[in-house]
Every structure is written in structure tokens, then in C-alpha cells.
Amino acid sequence: MKGQDWYQADEVAEEYEDVRFSGGGELIDRREKAAVLSALGPIEEGHRVLEVACGTGRFTTMLADRGADIVGLDISREMLEQGRAKAAKAGLSDTVEFVRGDASRLPFPDDHFDTVIAMRFFHLMDDPAPFLEELCRVSADQVFFDTFNGRSLRTLYTWLLPMGSRLYSEDQVADMLREAGLTLAGESHDFVLPYGFYRELPGPIAKPFRVLDRLVGNTIPGDYVASVSYWDARIPQGGDREEGRPPVDASDTTS
């Protein structure tokens, strides 16, 4: 996985949210959270959620606050420490669990969660298909994730990122879903102007650009060059699930 060591640096974990989601970055944070909430809909009591690559717990604590029975998993001990502190500050320490683990070998049995989400995750993958299959394995119903798009302006600066960034076409995502035995229930595309642009601007200056971005994004050309996509995929139920699910080697997973 790209950037594994980078995300485990103390200074990166401590500054992660301030660097990425302050100023104009607040608009990104708001949109991503809205995408997750829209995909999950009303959260019923006992709804089991796994967040893979939970980082500092932005979505973990948000969903716990709305009643989800949620586990946040990340490879970075330093990021998890930030997540636990966030949950404690929100008074949610008793309702959310943070686990250190490898997304390629999730320590949960098949169909253990109702929903699995993975935000800011697939751009780090050299070979994403096995990871999506593992997310699919532990979900009984829904897998929600985002990707960055190869046809977008993100291509202009992605090579400057500390660990690089994998960009996807819609055909590549469709192939991943098919290989994992998932069906697409919904998708949306946003941010004609890439994330890095917004992070460089103070909030009051970023807001007018975001208004323009939305107007352009609501056109067919704008939608086509959007830099980020949100994918709501579902597990086929009954016999269709078993037929569609790739075979899993028990020696390659833990439960």
C-alpha cells in the first residue's frame, strides 16, 4: 500500500485534519460526510458498520453519533490514537471501537457487517481488486467507497503527492465491482476543481469557487471531468451472492 510509512508518522497524524480540512478544506470534509450519510440513509439501531482506513476517525465518530454500531480499522497506530481522542472528546468512547489491522486481511468473519465504507483508500492501492474483494467478504449488504478519476484535473498534481495517487476510469471501477461480485446501486461525481486547489484557499475565498464548481459539475462535460467519484455497491443476496463471490482461501483471512 502506498504511503503506509508516511501515514504512520506522528507529525502527519497530528496535523492531518488541520492540513487537509481547515480553510477551503472544510468544503471537502462537508461533501465527503454528506456522501457517506446519503449512501447509508437513516441508521437503524444495531446497524453494523466497518470503516476501513478510518484514519483520524472523521466518519467513524460521525456515524457512531448517529447510532451506528461501528468499528474503525487502520494500519496506522498514530492515526488511531487521533481517532480515539476524537471519540473521547465527543463522548463516544463507549460506542465506537478502533482496531489496528491490515485491510488485505480483515480480522472479521464473512458477512459480519451491514455496511463497509472505505474513504480516501483506493487511491493508495497498487492492486485494488483484492482489497475490494476483502471488503465485500465481510459485508452482508453494502460497500461504499470513493476513487479519484484519471480524466480529471487531479492528473496535474497527483505526482507531487508524498506517495503518489492511483487514478481510475469508470471502466476500471466497473471491472473491480464485477470481480468482487458487487452490483452498483448508485454513483455520484464531484469536484471539477481538485481537492488540492481548495486546500490552498481560505474558506471565504474557496466558497465562491465551490459554487462555480457545482454549476459546472451539473453539466455533462463537468460531470465527465469530475475529480472524485462516490460508489454505492451492494452484495447480491441469496444464491446470487454465493455465485458472484470470488473464492476465499481460509488461510488468507482471519476471523
Tab-separated table of C-alpha atoms in Angstrom:
chain	number	residue	atom	x	y	z
A	1	MET	CA	0.000	0.000	0.000
A	2	LYS	CA	1.339	3.422	-0.931
A	3	GLY	CA	2.174	5.821	1.875
A	4	GLN	CA	1.958	3.269	4.695
A	5	ASP	CA	5.045	4.635	6.453
A	6	TRP	CA	4.052	8.252	5.749
A	7	TYR	CA	0.662	7.868	7.438
A	8	GLN	CA	2.299	6.335	10.500
A	9	ALA	CA	4.459	9.375	11.218
A	10	ASP	CA	3.405	11.160	14.414
A	11	GLU	CA	3.568	14.611	12.852
A	12	VAL	CA	1.425	13.550	9.875
A	13	ALA	CA	-1.286	12.071	12.120
A	14	GLU	CA	-1.313	15.081	14.453
A	15	GLU	CA	-1.589	17.622	11.628
A	16	TYR	CA	-3.692	15.566	9.211
A	17	GLU	CA	-7.066	17.228	9.759
A	18	ASP	CA	-5.693	20.747	10.196
A	19	VAL	CA	-3.767	20.497	6.931
A	20	ARG	CA	-6.488	18.857	4.850
A	21	PHE	CA	-9.784	20.015	6.284
A	22	SER	CA	-9.306	23.564	7.502
A	23	GLY	CA	-9.967	26.682	5.408
A	24	GLY	CA	-11.154	25.622	1.970
A	25	GLY	CA	-10.668	22.013	3.024
A	26	GLU	CA	-13.811	22.297	5.157
A	27	LEU	CA	-15.808	22.174	1.917
A	28	ILE	CA	-14.218	18.821	1.100
A	29	ASP	CA	-14.914	17.449	4.560
A	30	ARG	CA	-18.547	18.564	4.356
A	31	ARG	CA	-19.087	16.983	0.929
A	32	GLU	CA	-17.470	13.682	1.842
A	33	LYS	CA	-19.541	13.353	5.009
A	34	ALA	CA	-22.699	14.178	3.063
A	35	ALA	CA	-21.838	11.444	0.539
A	36	VAL	CA	-21.429	8.849	3.301
A	37	LEU	CA	-24.657	9.853	5.066
A	38	SER	CA	-26.594	9.850	1.808
A	39	ALA	CA	-25.401	6.350	0.935
A	40	LEU	CA	-26.229	4.876	4.347
A	41	GLY	CA	-29.544	6.673	4.755
A	42	PRO	CA	-31.309	6.558	8.139
A	43	ILE	CA	-29.224	4.439	10.508
A	44	GLU	CA	-31.290	1.959	12.479
A	45	GLU	CA	-30.253	0.791	15.919
A	46	GLY	CA	-27.725	-2.011	15.717
A	47	HIS	CA	-26.641	-1.258	12.143
A	48	ARG	CA	-23.126	-2.669	11.980
A	49	VAL	CA	-20.546	-0.597	10.112
A	50	LEU	CA	-16.855	-1.127	9.418
A	51	GLU	CA	-14.777	1.823	8.281
A	52	VAL	CA	-11.576	0.669	6.599
A	53	ALA	CA	-8.673	3.128	6.628
A	54	CYS	CA	-10.541	5.185	9.217
A	55	GLY	CA	-7.547	7.445	9.870
A	56	THR	CA	-8.396	10.075	12.460
A	57	GLY	CA	-11.989	8.890	12.734
A	58	ARG	CA	-13.821	11.650	10.834
A	59	PHE	CA	-16.515	9.286	9.596
A	60	THR	CA	-16.247	6.787	12.442
A	61	THR	CA	-17.276	9.289	15.103
A	62	MET	CA	-19.902	10.872	12.837
A	63	LEU	CA	-21.650	7.534	12.280
A	64	ALA	CA	-21.303	6.479	15.913
A	65	ASP	CA	-23.012	9.718	16.896
A	66	ARG	CA	-25.912	8.751	14.624
A	67	GLY	CA	-26.367	5.370	16.252
A	68	ALA	CA	-24.216	3.022	14.172
A	69	ASP	CA	-22.505	0.068	15.823
A	70	ILE	CA	-19.160	0.907	14.245
A	71	VAL	CA	-15.573	-0.309	14.113
A	72	GLY	CA	-12.819	1.863	12.663
A	73	LEU	CA	-9.807	-0.017	11.287
A	74	ASP	CA	-6.491	1.446	10.207
A	75	ILE	CA	-2.900	0.277	9.760
A	76	SER	CA	-1.529	3.403	11.433
A	77	ARG	CA	-1.316	3.328	15.221
A	78	GLU	CA	-0.740	7.086	15.215
A	79	MET	CA	-3.903	7.780	13.216
A	80	LEU	CA	-5.910	5.532	15.520
A	81	GLU	CA	-4.687	7.467	18.541
A	82	GLN	CA	-6.108	10.621	16.970
A	83	GLY	CA	-9.385	8.793	16.298
A	84	ARG	CA	-9.678	7.605	19.882
A	85	ALA	CA	-9.032	11.133	21.151
A	86	LYS	CA	-11.731	12.480	18.818
A	87	ALA	CA	-14.228	9.876	20.006
A	88	ALA	CA	-13.418	10.600	23.648
A	89	LYS	CA	-13.883	14.330	23.118
A	90	ALA	CA	-17.296	13.638	21.559
A	91	GLY	CA	-18.271	11.331	24.424
A	92	LEU	CA	-18.386	8.308	22.115
A	93	SER	CA	-15.612	6.130	23.522
A	94	ASP	CA	-18.134	3.522	24.669
A	95	THR	CA	-19.921	3.298	21.316
A	96	VAL	CA	-17.052	3.098	18.813
A	97	GLU	CA	-14.173	0.642	18.579
A	98	PHE	CA	-10.844	1.350	16.885
A	99	VAL	CA	-8.789	-1.609	15.678
A	100	ARG	CA	-5.325	-1.722	14.165
A	101	GLY	CA	-5.290	-4.077	11.209
A	102	ASP	CA	-4.422	-4.790	7.588
A	103	ALA	CA	-7.167	-4.154	5.032
A	104	SER	CA	-5.923	-7.072	2.950
A	105	ARG	CA	-6.617	-9.487	5.833
A	106	LEU	CA	-9.576	-8.122	7.770
A	107	PRO	CA	-9.898	-9.800	11.201
A	108	PHE	CA	-13.638	-10.408	10.877
A	109	PRO	CA	-15.787	-13.313	9.676
A	110	ASP	CA	-17.790	-13.323	6.446
A	111	ASP	CA	-20.888	-11.069	6.346
A	112	HIS	CA	-20.075	-9.606	9.771
A	113	PHE	CA	-21.110	-6.012	8.950
A	114	ASP	CA	-24.153	-4.492	7.289
A	115	THR	CA	-22.053	-1.753	5.665
A	116	VAL	CA	-18.368	-1.344	4.925
A	117	ILE	CA	-17.034	2.063	3.943
A	118	ALA	CA	-13.572	2.992	2.678
A	119	MET	CA	-12.928	6.680	2.060
A	120	ARG	CA	-9.571	8.026	0.874
A	121	PHE	CA	-8.380	4.463	0.463
A	122	PHE	CA	-8.339	3.176	-3.105
A	123	HIS	CA	-6.042	5.911	-4.402
A	124	LEU	CA	-3.312	4.244	-2.303
A	125	MET	CA	-3.686	0.821	-3.935
A	126	ASP	CA	-1.257	-0.640	-6.450
A	127	ASP	CA	-3.610	-3.607	-6.959
A	128	PRO	CA	-7.068	-2.611	-5.662
A	129	ALA	CA	-9.132	-5.653	-6.673
A	130	PRO	CA	-8.091	-7.979	-3.800
A	131	PHE	CA	-8.824	-5.239	-1.271
A	132	LEU	CA	-12.323	-4.668	-2.640
A	133	GLU	CA	-12.967	-8.410	-2.535
A	134	GLU	CA	-11.955	-8.451	1.131
A	135	LEU	CA	-14.303	-5.547	1.912
A	136	CYS	CA	-17.028	-7.466	0.103
A	137	ARG	CA	-16.310	-10.616	2.106
A	138	VAL	CA	-17.048	-9.035	5.484
A	139	SER	CA	-20.133	-7.092	4.340
A	140	ALA	CA	-23.620	-8.568	4.322
A	141	ASP	CA	-25.159	-5.803	2.231
A	142	GLN	CA	-23.293	-2.610	1.283
A	143	VAL	CA	-19.810	-1.404	0.334
A	144	PHE	CA	-19.301	2.331	-0.130
A	145	PHE	CA	-16.038	3.897	-1.333
A	146	ASP	CA	-14.575	6.740	-3.353
A	147	THR	CA	-11.995	6.961	-6.135
A	148	PHE	CA	-10.076	9.723	-7.880
A	149	ASN	CA	-10.569	9.969	-11.622
A	150	GLY	CA	-7.945	9.693	-14.331
A	151	ARG	CA	-9.838	12.008	-16.705
A	152	SER	CA	-9.785	14.894	-14.215
A	153	LEU	CA	-7.537	17.820	-13.306
A	154	ARG	CA	-6.154	15.709	-10.493
A	155	THR	CA	-3.673	14.317	-13.019
A	156	LEU	CA	-1.917	17.715	-12.988
A	157	TYR	CA	-0.697	17.465	-9.398
A	158	THR	CA	-1.052	13.863	-8.267
A	159	TRP	CA	2.626	13.182	-8.941
A	160	LEU	CA	3.522	15.815	-6.327
A	161	LEU	CA	1.839	13.874	-3.503
A	162	PRO	CA	4.179	12.187	-0.992
A	163	MET	CA	3.121	8.675	-2.029
A	164	GLY	CA	1.602	9.257	-5.442
A	165	SER	CA	-2.042	8.579	-6.212
A	166	ARG	CA	-3.815	5.933	-8.250
A	167	LEU	CA	-6.447	7.336	-10.613
A	168	TYR	CA	-9.324	5.287	-12.040
A	169	SER	CA	-11.591	5.209	-15.052
A	170	GLU	CA	-15.250	4.218	-14.733
A	171	ASP	CA	-14.498	1.035	-16.669
A	172	GLN	CA	-11.819	0.081	-14.151
A	173	VAL	CA	-14.218	0.559	-11.253
A	174	ALA	CA	-16.881	-1.453	-13.072
A	175	ASP	CA	-14.374	-4.286	-13.573
A	176	MET	CA	-13.455	-4.186	-9.869
A	177	LEU	CA	-17.092	-4.392	-8.829
A	178	ARG	CA	-17.754	-7.298	-11.168
A	179	GLU	CA	-14.702	-9.226	-9.967
A	180	ALA	CA	-15.775	-8.711	-6.339
A	181	GLY	CA	-19.314	-9.896	-7.087
A	182	LEU	CA	-20.837	-6.483	-6.287
A	183	THR	CA	-23.629	-4.636	-8.046
A	184	LEU	CA	-23.682	-0.854	-8.390
A	185	ALA	CA	-26.636	0.770	-6.616
A	186	GLY	CA	-25.607	4.395	-7.081
A	187	GLU	CA	-22.803	6.718	-8.050
A	188	SER	CA	-22.055	10.432	-7.995
A	189	HIS	CA	-19.171	12.547	-9.259
A	190	ASP	CA	-17.970	15.883	-7.907
A	191	PHE	CA	-15.207	18.498	-7.680
A	192	VAL	CA	-14.200	19.659	-11.133
A	193	LEU	CA	-11.523	21.633	-9.299
A	194	PRO	CA	-9.327	19.133	-7.448
A	195	TYR	CA	-9.029	18.900	-3.682
A	196	GLY	CA	-5.554	20.423	-3.653
A	197	PHE	CA	-6.908	23.656	-5.112
A	198	TYR	CA	-9.401	24.121	-2.272
A	199	ARG	CA	-6.877	23.337	0.450
A	200	GLU	CA	-4.713	26.239	-0.634
A	201	LEU	CA	-7.520	28.784	-0.170
A	202	PRO	CA	-9.027	30.400	2.926
A	203	GLY	CA	-12.642	29.356	3.470
A	204	PRO	CA	-14.291	32.659	2.389
A	205	ILE	CA	-12.350	32.653	-0.886
A	206	ALA	CA	-12.946	28.956	-1.532
A	207	LYS	CA	-16.735	29.203	-1.231
A	208	PRO	CA	-17.372	31.170	-4.474
A	209	PHE	CA	-15.170	28.721	-6.374
A	210	ARG	CA	-17.196	25.862	-4.916
A	211	VAL	CA	-20.426	27.474	-6.146
A	212	LEU	CA	-18.946	27.724	-9.646
A	213	ASP	CA	-17.616	24.179	-9.370
A	214	ARG	CA	-21.107	22.875	-8.601
A	215	LEU	CA	-22.617	24.744	-11.554
A	216	VAL	CA	-20.045	23.320	-13.959
A	217	GLY	CA	-20.284	19.886	-12.359
A	218	ASN	CA	-24.018	19.760	-13.047
A	219	THR	CA	-23.340	19.807	-16.785
A	220	ILE	CA	-22.484	16.696	-18.783
A	221	PRO	CA	-18.902	17.853	-19.561
A	222	GLY	CA	-18.402	18.915	-15.943
A	223	ASP	CA	-19.621	15.591	-14.616
A	224	TYR	CA	-17.272	13.800	-17.005
A	225	VAL	CA	-14.148	15.579	-15.722
A	226	ALA	CA	-15.075	15.481	-12.012
A	227	SER	CA	-12.064	14.572	-9.912
A	228	VAL	CA	-13.760	12.297	-7.348
A	229	SER	CA	-16.441	9.612	-7.572
A	230	TYR	CA	-18.537	8.034	-4.825
A	231	TRP	CA	-19.643	4.430	-5.401
A	232	ASP	CA	-22.505	2.711	-3.550
A	233	ALA	CA	-22.236	-1.032	-4.209
A	234	ARG	CA	-24.414	-3.851	-2.911
A	235	ILE	CA	-23.973	-7.529	-2.163
A	236	PRO	CA	-26.268	-9.831	-4.164
A	237	GLN	CA	-28.485	-11.680	-1.709
A	238	GLY	CA	-29.211	-15.401	-1.512
A	239	GLY	CA	-27.785	-17.707	-4.126
A	240	ASP	CA	-26.664	-14.835	-6.325
A	241	ARG	CA	-24.198	-13.747	-3.640
A	242	GLU	CA	-22.586	-17.150	-3.389
A	243	GLU	CA	-22.332	-17.415	-7.164
A	244	GLY	CA	-20.878	-13.930	-7.505
A	245	ARG	CA	-18.457	-14.030	-4.588
A	246	PRO	CA	-14.875	-14.934	-5.524
A	247	PRO	CA	-13.480	-17.983	-3.732
A	248	VAL	CA	-11.707	-17.130	-0.474
A	249	ASP	CA	-8.748	-19.115	0.792
A	250	ALA	CA	-9.336	-19.583	4.515
A	251	SER	CA	-5.588	-19.445	5.098
A	252	ASP	CA	-5.541	-15.893	3.739
A	253	THR	CA	-8.069	-14.411	6.190
A	254	THR	CA	-8.508	-14.245	9.919
A	255	SER	CA	-11.706	-14.382	11.915
